JSON list of C-alpha atoms in Angstrom, two decimals:
[
{"chain": "A", "resi": 1, "resn": "MET", "atom": "CA", "xyz": [9.03, -37.59, -36.86]},
{"chain": "A", "resi": 2, "resn": "ASN", "atom": "CA", "xyz": [10.61, -35.88, -34.05]},
{"chain": "A", "resi": 3, "resn": "LEU", "atom": "CA", "xyz": [13.30, -35.25, -36.57]},
{"chain": "A", "resi": 4, "resn": "TYR", "atom": "CA", "xyz": [11.81, -34.25, -39.17]},
{"chain": "A", "resi": 5, "resn": "SER", "atom": "CA", "xyz": [9.32, -31.80, -37.12]},
{"chain": "A", "resi": 6, "resn": "ALA", "atom": "CA", "xyz": [12.28, -30.30, -34.66]},
{"chain": "A", "resi": 7, "resn": "SER", "atom": "CA", "xyz": [14.13, -30.00, -38.08]},
{"chain": "A", "resi": 8, "resn": "PHE", "atom": "CA", "xyz": [10.92, -28.28, -39.41]},
{"chain": "A", "resi": 9, "resn": "PHE", "atom": "CA", "xyz": [10.52, -25.84, -36.47]},
{"chain": "A", "resi": 10, "resn": "GLY", "atom": "CA", "xyz": [13.46, -24.70, -36.48]},
{"chain": "A", "resi": 11, "resn": "ALA", "atom": "CA", "xyz": [13.60, -23.49, -39.75]},
{"chain": "A", "resi": 12, "resn": "LEU", "atom": "CA", "xyz": [10.75, -21.51, -39.26]},
{"chain": "A", "resi": 13, "resn": "THR", "atom": "CA", "xyz": [12.05, -20.44, -36.02]},
{"chain": "A", "resi": 14, "resn": "VAL", "atom": "CA", "xyz": [15.07, -19.35, -38.77]},
{"chain": "A", "resi": 15, "resn": "LEU", "atom": "CA", "xyz": [12.73, -17.63, -41.10]},
{"chain": "A", "resi": 16, "resn": "GLY", "atom": "CA", "xyz": [11.11, -16.13, -38.63]},
{"chain": "A", "resi": 17, "resn": "ALA", "atom": "CA", "xyz": [13.96, -14.52, -37.20]},
{"chain": "A", "resi": 18, "resn": "ILE", "atom": "CA", "xyz": [15.05, -13.28, -40.28]},
{"chain": "A", "resi": 19, "resn": "VAL", "atom": "CA", "xyz": [11.77, -12.10, -41.86]},
{"chain": "A", "resi": 20, "resn": "LEU", "atom": "CA", "xyz": [11.68, -10.26, -38.04]},
{"chain": "A", "resi": 21, "resn": "SER", "atom": "CA", "xyz": [15.08, -8.58, -38.59]},
{"chain": "A", "resi": 22, "resn": "THR", "atom": "CA", "xyz": [14.29, -7.46, -42.02]},
{"chain": "A", "resi": 23, "resn": "SER", "atom": "CA", "xyz": [10.93, -5.64, -41.22]},
{"chain": "A", "resi": 24, "resn": "CYS", "atom": "CA", "xyz": [12.44, -4.32, -38.39]},
{"chain": "A", "resi": 25, "resn": "SER", "atom": "CA", "xyz": [14.84, -3.47, -40.19]},
{"chain": "A", "resi": 26, "resn": "ARG", "atom": "CA", "xyz": [13.23, -1.60, -42.78]},
{"chain": "A", "resi": 27, "resn": "MET", "atom": "CA", "xyz": [10.95, 0.21, -40.50]},
{"chain": "A", "resi": 28, "resn": "GLN", "atom": "CA", "xyz": [13.87, 1.55, -38.60]},
{"chain": "A", "resi": 29, "resn": "ASP", "atom": "CA", "xyz": [14.36, 3.33, -42.67]},
{"chain": "A", "resi": 30, "resn": "TYR", "atom": "CA", "xyz": [12.04, 5.80, -41.48]},
{"chain": "A", "resi": 31, "resn": "ALA", "atom": "CA", "xyz": [13.59, 7.02, -38.65]},
{"chain": "A", "resi": 32, "resn": "GLY", "atom": "CA", "xyz": [15.70, 10.57, -38.44]},
{"chain": "A", "resi": 33, "resn": "ALA", "atom": "CA", "xyz": [14.57, 13.92, -39.62]},
{"chain": "A", "resi": 34, "resn": "TRP", "atom": "CA", "xyz": [12.90, 14.44, -43.57]},
{"chain": "A", "resi": 35, "resn": "GLN", "atom": "CA", "xyz": [13.21, 17.80, -44.56]},
{"chain": "A", "resi": 36, "resn": "GLY", "atom": "CA", "xyz": [10.49, 18.19, -47.80]},
{"chain": "A", "resi": 37, "resn": "LEU", "atom": "CA", "xyz": [10.38, 20.95, -50.34]},
{"chain": "A", "resi": 38, "resn": "PRO", "atom": "CA", "xyz": [8.98, 24.46, -49.70]},
{"chain": "A", "resi": 39, "resn": "VAL", "atom": "CA", "xyz": [5.11, 24.59, -50.76]},
{"chain": "A", "resi": 40, "resn": "ARG", "atom": "CA", "xyz": [2.41, 27.05, -50.80]},
{"chain": "A", "resi": 41, "resn": "LEU", "atom": "CA", "xyz": [0.71, 27.90, -47.54]},
{"chain": "A", "resi": 42, "resn": "GLU", "atom": "CA", "xyz": [-2.75, 28.66, -48.05]},
{"chain": "A", "resi": 43, "resn": "GLY", "atom": "CA", "xyz": [-5.24, 30.27, -45.47]},
{"chain": "A", "resi": 44, "resn": "VAL", "atom": "CA", "xyz": [-3.00, 32.72, -44.27]},
{"chain": "A", "resi": 45, "resn": "SER", "atom": "CA", "xyz": [-5.29, 35.98, -44.10]},
{"chain": "A", "resi": 46, "resn": "GLY", "atom": "CA", "xyz": [-3.67, 39.19, -45.55]},
{"chain": "A", "resi": 47, "resn": "ALA", "atom": "CA", "xyz": [-0.57, 37.29, -47.46]},
{"chain": "A", "resi": 48, "resn": "SER", "atom": "CA", "xyz": [0.40, 38.02, -51.31]},
{"chain": "A", "resi": 49, "resn": "ASP", "atom": "CA", "xyz": [2.46, 34.98, -50.69]},
{"chain": "A", "resi": 50, "resn": "ALA", "atom": "CA", "xyz": [3.34, 32.39, -47.98]},
{"chain": "A", "resi": 51, "resn": "SER", "atom": "CA", "xyz": [5.44, 29.09, -48.28]},
{"chain": "A", "resi": 52, "resn": "SER", "atom": "CA", "xyz": [6.06, 26.78, -46.00]},
{"chain": "A", "resi": 53, "resn": "VAL", "atom": "CA", "xyz": [9.13, 23.53, -45.32]},
{"chain": "A", "resi": 54, "resn": "VAL", "atom": "CA", "xyz": [7.97, 21.12, -43.40]},
{"chain": "A", "resi": 55, "resn": "THR", "atom": "CA", "xyz": [10.58, 18.72, -41.63]},
{"chain": "A", "resi": 56, "resn": "ILE", "atom": "CA", "xyz": [9.43, 15.08, -40.28]},
{"chain": "A", "resi": 57, "resn": "ASP", "atom": "CA", "xyz": [11.70, 13.94, -37.44]},
{"chain": "A", "resi": 58, "resn": "PHE", "atom": "CA", "xyz": [10.76, 10.26, -36.71]},
{"chain": "A", "resi": 59, "resn": "ALA", "atom": "CA", "xyz": [12.18, 8.91, -33.29]},
{"chain": "A", "resi": 60, "resn": "PRO", "atom": "CA", "xyz": [12.86, 5.09, -33.33]},
{"chain": "A", "resi": 61, "resn": "SER", "atom": "CA", "xyz": [10.19, 2.70, -32.75]},
{"chain": "A", "resi": 62, "resn": "ASP", "atom": "CA", "xyz": [9.84, 2.15, -28.84]},
{"chain": "A", "resi": 63, "resn": "SER", "atom": "CA", "xyz": [6.76, -0.31, -29.00]},
{"chain": "A", "resi": 64, "resn": "LYS", "atom": "CA", "xyz": [6.39, -4.08, -30.61]},
{"chain": "A", "resi": 65, "resn": "ASN", "atom": "CA", "xyz": [3.64, -2.16, -32.99]},
{"chain": "A", "resi": 66, "resn": "GLY", "atom": "CA", "xyz": [6.12, 0.35, -34.33]},
{"chain": "A", "resi": 67, "resn": "SER", "atom": "CA", "xyz": [5.08, 3.06, -33.14]},
{"chain": "A", "resi": 68, "resn": "GLY", "atom": "CA", "xyz": [6.55, 6.01, -31.42]},
{"chain": "A", "resi": 69, "resn": "ASP", "atom": "CA", "xyz": [7.36, 9.60, -31.24]},
{"chain": "A", "resi": 70, "resn": "VAL", "atom": "CA", "xyz": [6.96, 12.15, -33.95]},
{"chain": "A", "resi": 71, "resn": "MET", "atom": "CA", "xyz": [7.17, 15.94, -34.72]},
{"chain": "A", "resi": 72, "resn": "LEU", "atom": "CA", "xyz": [6.75, 18.22, -37.42]},
{"chain": "A", "resi": 73, "resn": "LEU", "atom": "CA", "xyz": [8.08, 20.91, -37.97]},
{"chain": "A", "resi": 74, "resn": "ALA", "atom": "CA", "xyz": [8.28, 23.70, -40.56]},
{"chain": "A", "resi": 75, "resn": "THR", "atom": "CA", "xyz": [9.51, 27.18, -41.17]},
{"chain": "A", "resi": 76, "resn": "VAL", "atom": "CA", "xyz": [7.14, 30.01, -42.94]},
{"chain": "A", "resi": 77, "resn": "ASP", "atom": "CA", "xyz": [7.86, 32.47, -45.01]},
{"chain": "A", "resi": 78, "resn": "VAL", "atom": "CA", "xyz": [5.44, 35.43, -45.39]},
{"chain": "A", "resi": 79, "resn": "SER", "atom": "CA", "xyz": [4.98, 38.56, -47.26]},
{"chain": "A", "resi": 80, "resn": "GLN", "atom": "CA", "xyz": [2.28, 41.30, -47.52]},
{"chain": "A", "resi": 81, "resn": "ALA", "atom": "CA", "xyz": [1.85, 44.04, -50.00]},
{"chain": "A", "resi": 82, "resn": "VAL", "atom": "CA", "xyz": [0.79, 46.70, -47.81]},
{"chain": "A", "resi": 83, "resn": "GLU", "atom": "CA", "xyz": [-0.53, 50.09, -49.20]},
{"chain": "A", "resi": 84, "resn": "SER", "atom": "CA", "xyz": [-1.16, 53.73, -48.07]},
{"chain": "A", "resi": 85, "resn": "GLY", "atom": "CA", "xyz": [-4.51, 53.76, -45.80]},
{"chain": "A", "resi": 86, "resn": "SER", "atom": "CA", "xyz": [-2.72, 50.46, -43.97]},
{"chain": "A", "resi": 87, "resn": "PRO", "atom": "CA", "xyz": [-3.96, 49.99, -40.02]},
{"chain": "A", "resi": 88, "resn": "PHE", "atom": "CA", "xyz": [-0.12, 50.87, -39.48]},
{"chain": "A", "resi": 89, "resn": "VAL", "atom": "CA", "xyz": [1.06, 54.42, -39.39]},
{"chain": "A", "resi": 90, "resn": "VAL", "atom": "CA", "xyz": [2.93, 54.27, -42.37]},
{"chain": "A", "resi": 91, "resn": "ASP", "atom": "CA", "xyz": [2.15, 57.60, -45.70]},
{"chain": "A", "resi": 92, "resn": "GLN", "atom": "CA", "xyz": [3.31, 55.28, -48.13]},
{"chain": "A", "resi": 93, "resn": "ALA", "atom": "CA", "xyz": [3.16, 51.73, -49.56]},
{"chain": "A", "resi": 94, "resn": "TYR", "atom": "CA", "xyz": [6.48, 49.30, -48.21]},
{"chain": "A", "resi": 95, "resn": "GLN", "atom": "CA", "xyz": [6.23, 44.92, -47.98]},
{"chain": "A", "resi": 96, "resn": "VAL", "atom": "CA", "xyz": [6.26, 43.62, -45.10]},
{"chain": "A", "resi": 97, "resn": "ASP", "atom": "CA", "xyz": [8.11, 40.37, -44.86]},
{"chain": "A", "resi": 98, "resn": "VAL", "atom": "CA", "xyz": [7.56, 37.80, -41.62]},
{"chain": "A", "resi": 99, "resn": "ALA", "atom": "CA", "xyz": [10.14, 34.58, -41.14]},
{"chain": "A", "resi": 100, "resn": "ALA", "atom": "CA", "xyz": [8.78, 32.53, -38.58]},
{"chain": "A", "resi": 101, "resn": "THR", "atom": "CA", "xyz": [8.69, 28.79, -37.13]},
{"chain": "A", "resi": 102, "resn": "ALA", "atom": "CA", "xyz": [6.39, 26.02, -36.25]},
{"chain": "A", "resi": 103, "resn": "SER", "atom": "CA", "xyz": [6.04, 22.84, -34.35]},
{"chain": "A", "resi": 104, "resn": "ILE", "atom": "CA", "xyz": [3.57, 20.01, -32.95]},
{"chain": "A", "resi": 105, "resn": "SER", "atom": "CA", "xyz": [4.60, 16.78, -31.32]},
{"chain": "A", "resi": 106, "resn": "GLY", "atom": "CA", "xyz": [2.43, 13.25, -30.91]},
{"chain": "A", "resi": 107, "resn": "ARG", "atom": "CA", "xyz": [2.95, 9.86, -31.75]},
{"chain": "A", "resi": 108, "resn": "TYR", "atom": "CA", "xyz": [3.17, 7.91, -35.07]},
{"chain": "A", "resi": 109, "resn": "VAL", "atom": "CA", "xyz": [2.16, 4.36, -35.42]},
{"chain": "A", "resi": 110, "resn": "PRO", "atom": "CA", "xyz": [1.89, 2.33, -38.67]},
{"chain": "A", "resi": 111, "resn": "GLU", "atom": "CA", "xyz": [-1.94, 1.56, -39.58]},
{"chain": "A", "resi": 112, "resn": "ASP", "atom": "CA", "xyz": [-2.12, -2.29, -40.38]},
{"chain": "A", "resi": 113, "resn": "ASP", "atom": "CA", "xyz": [0.71, -3.68, -38.17]},
{"chain": "A", "resi": 114, "resn": "ALA", "atom": "CA", "xyz": [4.01, -3.52, -37.09]},
{"chain": "A", "resi": 115, "resn": "TYR", "atom": "CA", "xyz": [5.34, -3.39, -40.94]},
{"chain": "A", "resi": 116, "resn": "ASP", "atom": "CA", "xyz": [3.26, -1.26, -43.23]},
{"chain": "A", "resi": 117, "resn": "ASP", "atom": "CA", "xyz": [3.86, 1.59, -44.75]},
{"chain": "A", "resi": 118, "resn": "ASP", "atom": "CA", "xyz": [1.12, 3.59, -44.53]},
{"chain": "A", "resi": 119, "resn": "LEU", "atom": "CA", "xyz": [1.87, 5.41, -40.37]},
{"chain": "A", "resi": 120, "resn": "LEU", "atom": "CA", "xyz": [-0.84, 7.36, -38.92]},
{"chain": "A", "resi": 121, "resn": "LEU", "atom": "CA", "xyz": [0.08, 10.60, -36.56]},
{"chain": "A", "resi": 122, "resn": "SER", "atom": "CA", "xyz": [-1.96, 11.45, -33.34]},
{"chain": "A", "resi": 123, "resn": "LEU", "atom": "CA", "xyz": [-0.70, 14.88, -33.25]},
{"chain": "A", "resi": 124, "resn": "ASP", "atom": "CA", "xyz": [-0.79, 16.60, -29.79]},
{"chain": "A", "resi": 125, "resn": "ALA", "atom": "CA", "xyz": [-2.32, 20.12, -30.74]},
{"chain": "A", "resi": 126, "resn": "SER", "atom": "CA", "xyz": [-1.42, 20.99, -26.58]},
{"chain": "A", "resi": 127, "resn": "THR", "atom": "CA", "xyz": [1.76, 21.19, -28.15]},
{"chain": "A", "resi": 128, "resn": "LEU", "atom": "CA", "xyz": [1.37, 23.46, -31.26]},
{"chain": "A", "resi": 129, "resn": "LYS", "atom": "CA", "xyz": [4.34, 26.47, -31.23]},
{"chain": "A", "resi": 130, "resn": "VAL", "atom": "CA", "xyz": [4.50, 29.92, -33.43]},
{"chain": "A", "resi": 131, "resn": "ASN", "atom": "CA", "xyz": [6.94, 31.58, -33.20]},
{"chain": "A", "resi": 132, "resn": "ILE", "atom": "CA", "xyz": [7.69, 34.89, -35.15]},
{"chain": "A", "resi": 133, "resn": "ASP", "atom": "CA", "xyz": [11.49, 36.56, -34.83]},
{"chain": "A", "resi": 134, "resn": "PRO", "atom": "CA", "xyz": [11.19, 40.12, -34.28]},
{"chain": "A", "resi": 135, "resn": "ALA", "atom": "CA", "xyz": [14.67, 40.26, -36.07]},
{"chain": "A", "resi": 136, "resn": "GLY", "atom": "CA", "xyz": [13.25, 38.18, -38.67]},
{"chain": "A", "resi": 137, "resn": "VAL", "atom": "CA", "xyz": [10.20, 40.91, -39.67]},
{"chain": "A", "resi": 138, "resn": "THR", "atom": "CA", "xyz": [11.11, 43.44, -42.57]},
{"chain": "A", "resi": 139, "resn": "PHE", "atom": "CA", "xyz": [10.21, 46.40, -44.06]},
{"chain": "A", "resi": 140, "resn": "SER", "atom": "CA", "xyz": [11.17, 47.37, -47.69]},
{"chain": "A", "resi": 141, "resn": "GLN", "atom": "CA", "xyz": [11.07, 50.74, -49.08]},
{"chain": "A", "resi": 142, "resn": "ASN", "atom": "CA", "xyz": [13.17, 53.37, -47.24]},
{"chain": "A", "resi": 143, "resn": "VAL", "atom": "CA", "xyz": [10.38, 55.43, -46.41]},
{"chain": "A", "resi": 144, "resn": "LEU", "atom": "CA", "xyz": [10.64, 53.71, -43.06]},
{"chain": "A", "resi": 145, "resn": "THR", "atom": "CA", "xyz": [13.98, 55.38, -42.81]},
{"chain": "A", "resi": 146, "resn": "GLY", "atom": "CA", "xyz": [12.45, 58.24, -42.27]},
{"chain": "A", "resi": 147, "resn": "LEU", "atom": "CA", "xyz": [10.50, 56.72, -38.56]},
{"chain": "A", "resi": 148, "resn": "GLN", "atom": "CA", "xyz": [11.44, 57.35, -35.35]},
{"chain": "A", "resi": 149, "resn": "GLN", "atom": "CA", "xyz": [12.53, 54.11, -33.66]},
{"chain": "A", "resi": 150, "resn": "PRO", "atom": "CA", "xyz": [10.19, 53.95, -31.18]},
{"chain": "A", "resi": 151, "resn": "ALA", "atom": "CA", "xyz": [7.67, 54.21, -33.50]},
{"chain": "A", "resi": 152, "resn": "LEU", "atom": "CA", "xyz": [9.24, 51.55, -35.99]},
{"chain": "A", "resi": 153, "resn": "ASP", "atom": "CA", "xyz": [9.95, 48.92, -32.78]},
{"chain": "A", "resi": 154, "resn": "SER", "atom": "CA", "xyz": [5.97, 49.58, -32.01]},
{"chain": "A", "resi": 155, "resn": "LEU", "atom": "CA", "xyz": [4.99, 48.71, -35.74]},
{"chain": "A", "resi": 156, "resn": "THR", "atom": "CA", "xyz": [7.37, 46.12, -35.75]},
{"chain": "A", "resi": 157, "resn": "ALA", "atom": "CA", "xyz": [5.63, 44.59, -32.15]},
{"chain": "A", "resi": 158, "resn": "GLN", "atom": "CA", "xyz": [2.06, 45.07, -33.68]},
{"chain": "A", "resi": 159, "resn": "THR", "atom": "CA", "xyz": [3.11, 43.00, -36.88]},
{"chain": "A", "resi": 160, "resn": "VAL", "atom": "CA", "xyz": [4.10, 39.83, -35.36]},
{"chain": "A", "resi": 161, "resn": "GLU", "atom": "CA", "xyz": [1.67, 39.19, -33.01]},
{"chain": "A", "resi": 162, "resn": "ALA", "atom": "CA", "xyz": [-0.82, 40.07, -36.19]},
{"chain": "A", "resi": 163, "resn": "TRP", "atom": "CA", "xyz": [1.14, 37.74, -37.98]},
{"chain": "A", "resi": 164, "resn": "ARG", "atom": "CA", "xyz": [1.11, 35.18, -34.86]},
{"chain": "A", "resi": 165, "resn": "VAL", "atom": "CA", "xyz": [-2.03, 35.16, -35.26]},
{"chain": "A", "resi": 166, "resn": "ARG", "atom": "CA", "xyz": [-2.40, 34.83, -38.72]},
{"chain": "A", "resi": 167, "resn": "VAL", "atom": "CA", "xyz": [0.65, 32.10, -39.63]},
{"chain": "A", "resi": 168, "resn": "THR", "atom": "CA", "xyz": [-0.97, 30.20, -36.39]},
{"chain": "A", "resi": 169, "resn": "SER", "atom": "CA", "xyz": [-4.48, 29.20, -38.03]},
{"chain": "A", "resi": 170, "resn": "ALA", "atom": "CA", "xyz": [-2.95, 28.47, -41.35]},
{"chain": "A", "resi": 171, "resn": "ILE", "atom": "CA", "xyz": [-0.03, 26.30, -39.70]},
{"chain": "A", "resi": 172, "resn": "ARG", "atom": "CA", "xyz": [-2.40, 24.12, -38.13]},
{"chain": "A", "resi": 173, "resn": "GLU", "atom": "CA", "xyz": [-4.39, 22.89, -40.67]},
{"chain": "A", "resi": 174, "resn": "GLU", "atom": "CA", "xyz": [-1.32, 22.61, -42.83]},
{"chain": "A", "resi": 175, "resn": "PHE", "atom": "CA", "xyz": [-0.27, 20.13, -39.88]},
{"chain": "A", "resi": 176, "resn": "SER", "atom": "CA", "xyz": [-3.48, 18.58, -39.87]},
{"chain": "A", "resi": 177, "resn": "LYS", "atom": "CA", "xyz": [-2.65, 17.05, -43.43]},
{"chain": "A", "resi": 178, "resn": "TYR", "atom": "CA", "xyz": [-0.32, 14.70, -41.98]},
{"chain": "A", "resi": 179, "resn": "GLN", "atom": "CA", "xyz": [-2.93, 13.12, -39.72]},
{"chain": "A", "resi": 180, "resn": "LYS", "atom": "CA", "xyz": [-2.01, 10.23, -42.64]},
{"chain": "A", "resi": 181, "resn": "ILE", "atom": "CA", "xyz": [1.11, 9.07, -44.32]},
{"chain": "A", "resi": 182, "resn": "GLU", "atom": "CA", "xyz": [0.87, 7.02, -46.98]},
{"chain": "A", "resi": 183, "resn": "ASP", "atom": "CA", "xyz": [3.15, 4.37, -49.27]},
{"chain": "A", "resi": 184, "resn": "VAL", "atom": "CA", "xyz": [6.81, 5.68, -47.00]},
{"chain": "A", "resi": 185, "resn": "LYS", "atom": "CA", "xyz": [9.56, 4.27, -49.35]},
{"chain": "A", "resi": 186, "resn": "VAL", "atom": "CA", "xyz": [13.10, 5.33, -48.72]},
{"chain": "A", "resi": 187, "resn": "HIS", "atom": "CA", "xyz": [15.00, 5.46, -51.76]},
{"chain": "A", "resi": 188, "resn": "HIS", "atom": "CA", "xyz": [19.00, 4.61, -50.77]},
{"chain": "A", "resi": 189, "resn": "ALA", "atom": "CA", "xyz": [18.50, 5.73, -47.28]},
{"chain": "A", "resi": 190, "resn": "ASP", "atom": "CA", "xyz": [18.71, 9.52, -48.12]},
{"chain": "A", "resi": 191, "resn": "MET", "atom": "CA", "xyz": [14.95, 10.53, -49.73]},
{"chain": "A", "resi": 192, "resn": "MET", "atom": "CA", "xyz": [11.70, 9.53, -48.47]},
{"chain": "A", "resi": 193, "resn": "SER", "atom": "CA", "xyz": [8.51, 9.44, -50.92]},
{"chain": "A", "resi": 194, "resn": "CYS", "atom": "CA", "xyz": [5.63, 9.50, -50.11]},
{"chain": "A", "resi": 195, "resn": "GLU", "atom": "CA", "xyz": [2.25, 10.42, -50.23]},
{"chain": "A", "resi": 196, "resn": "ILE", "atom": "CA", "xyz": [0.06, 12.89, -47.75]},
{"chain": "A", "resi": 197, "resn": "ALA", "atom": "CA", "xyz": [-3.65, 14.19, -48.57]},
{"chain": "A", "resi": 198, "resn": "ASP", "atom": "CA", "xyz": [-4.04, 12.71, -51.58]},
{"chain": "A", "resi": 199, "resn": "ARG", "atom": "CA", "xyz": [-0.41, 14.27, -52.96]},
{"chain": "A", "resi": 200, "resn": "ASP", "atom": "CA", "xyz": [2.74, 13.28, -53.58]},
{"chain": "A", "resi": 201, "resn": "TYR", "atom": "CA", "xyz": [6.26, 14.31, -51.69]},
{"chain": "A", "resi": 202, "resn": "THR", "atom": "CA", "xyz": [9.75, 14.28, -51.38]},
{"chain": "A", "resi": 203, "resn": "PHE", "atom": "CA", "xyz": [11.89, 14.34, -48.45]},
{"chain": "A", "resi": 204, "resn": "ARG", "atom": "CA", "xyz": [15.73, 14.69, -47.76]},
{"chain": "A", "resi": 205, "resn": "ARG", "atom": "CA", "xyz": [17.17, 13.14, -45.16]},
{"chain": "A", "resi": 206, "resn": "MET", "atom": "CA", "xyz": [18.62, 15.61, -42.88]},
{"chain": "A", "resi": 207, "resn": "ALA", "atom": "CA", "xyz": [22.73, 15.20, -41.93]},
{"chain": "A", "resi": 208, "resn": "ILE", "atom": "CA", "xyz": [23.54, 14.50, -38.28]},
{"chain": "A", "resi": 209, "resn": "ARG", "atom": "CA", "xyz": [25.31, 17.44, -36.94]}
]
């Protein structure tokens, strides 16, 4: 009996180690940075068009329950056709294009256990940052070439501040969709599929530089 018992429990130990090793390995498959495809960014007030590309950066799990640090990053492109009579001092219609970046950090944890395919993200709202580089604000139409440089600088400064407020509101709403990421699966090590807010998403692993 002792021999059989020892063999039985020894087999369970080995099996458990194999399962744990396999599960831990699978759990770490999604560690790293994953970049999504461009999607339309809703809720940007005044924009004629707005899109964002979100990158999810999962740090390797640092806990037995499979949790770890996570950061969401986004590049945002916005355009607006500005007609004559706008609050900006321009005598003709033109288009303004704005490039912004945004980030927010927090923690992720598998929903039910350390090896679940559904992840819950707890994002810290106080870490939300939105940056608009004045050099990334461009104005189309030759009408601007007639402006004096101080006037153009003033126009850019007004535009940056106005769009920072608008983009912050929209990207906060976009990031909130990532509070739960369902059915996470990694394919061939470089593609991740999942479901976010009842929509299918595909992400590509970003190369380590």
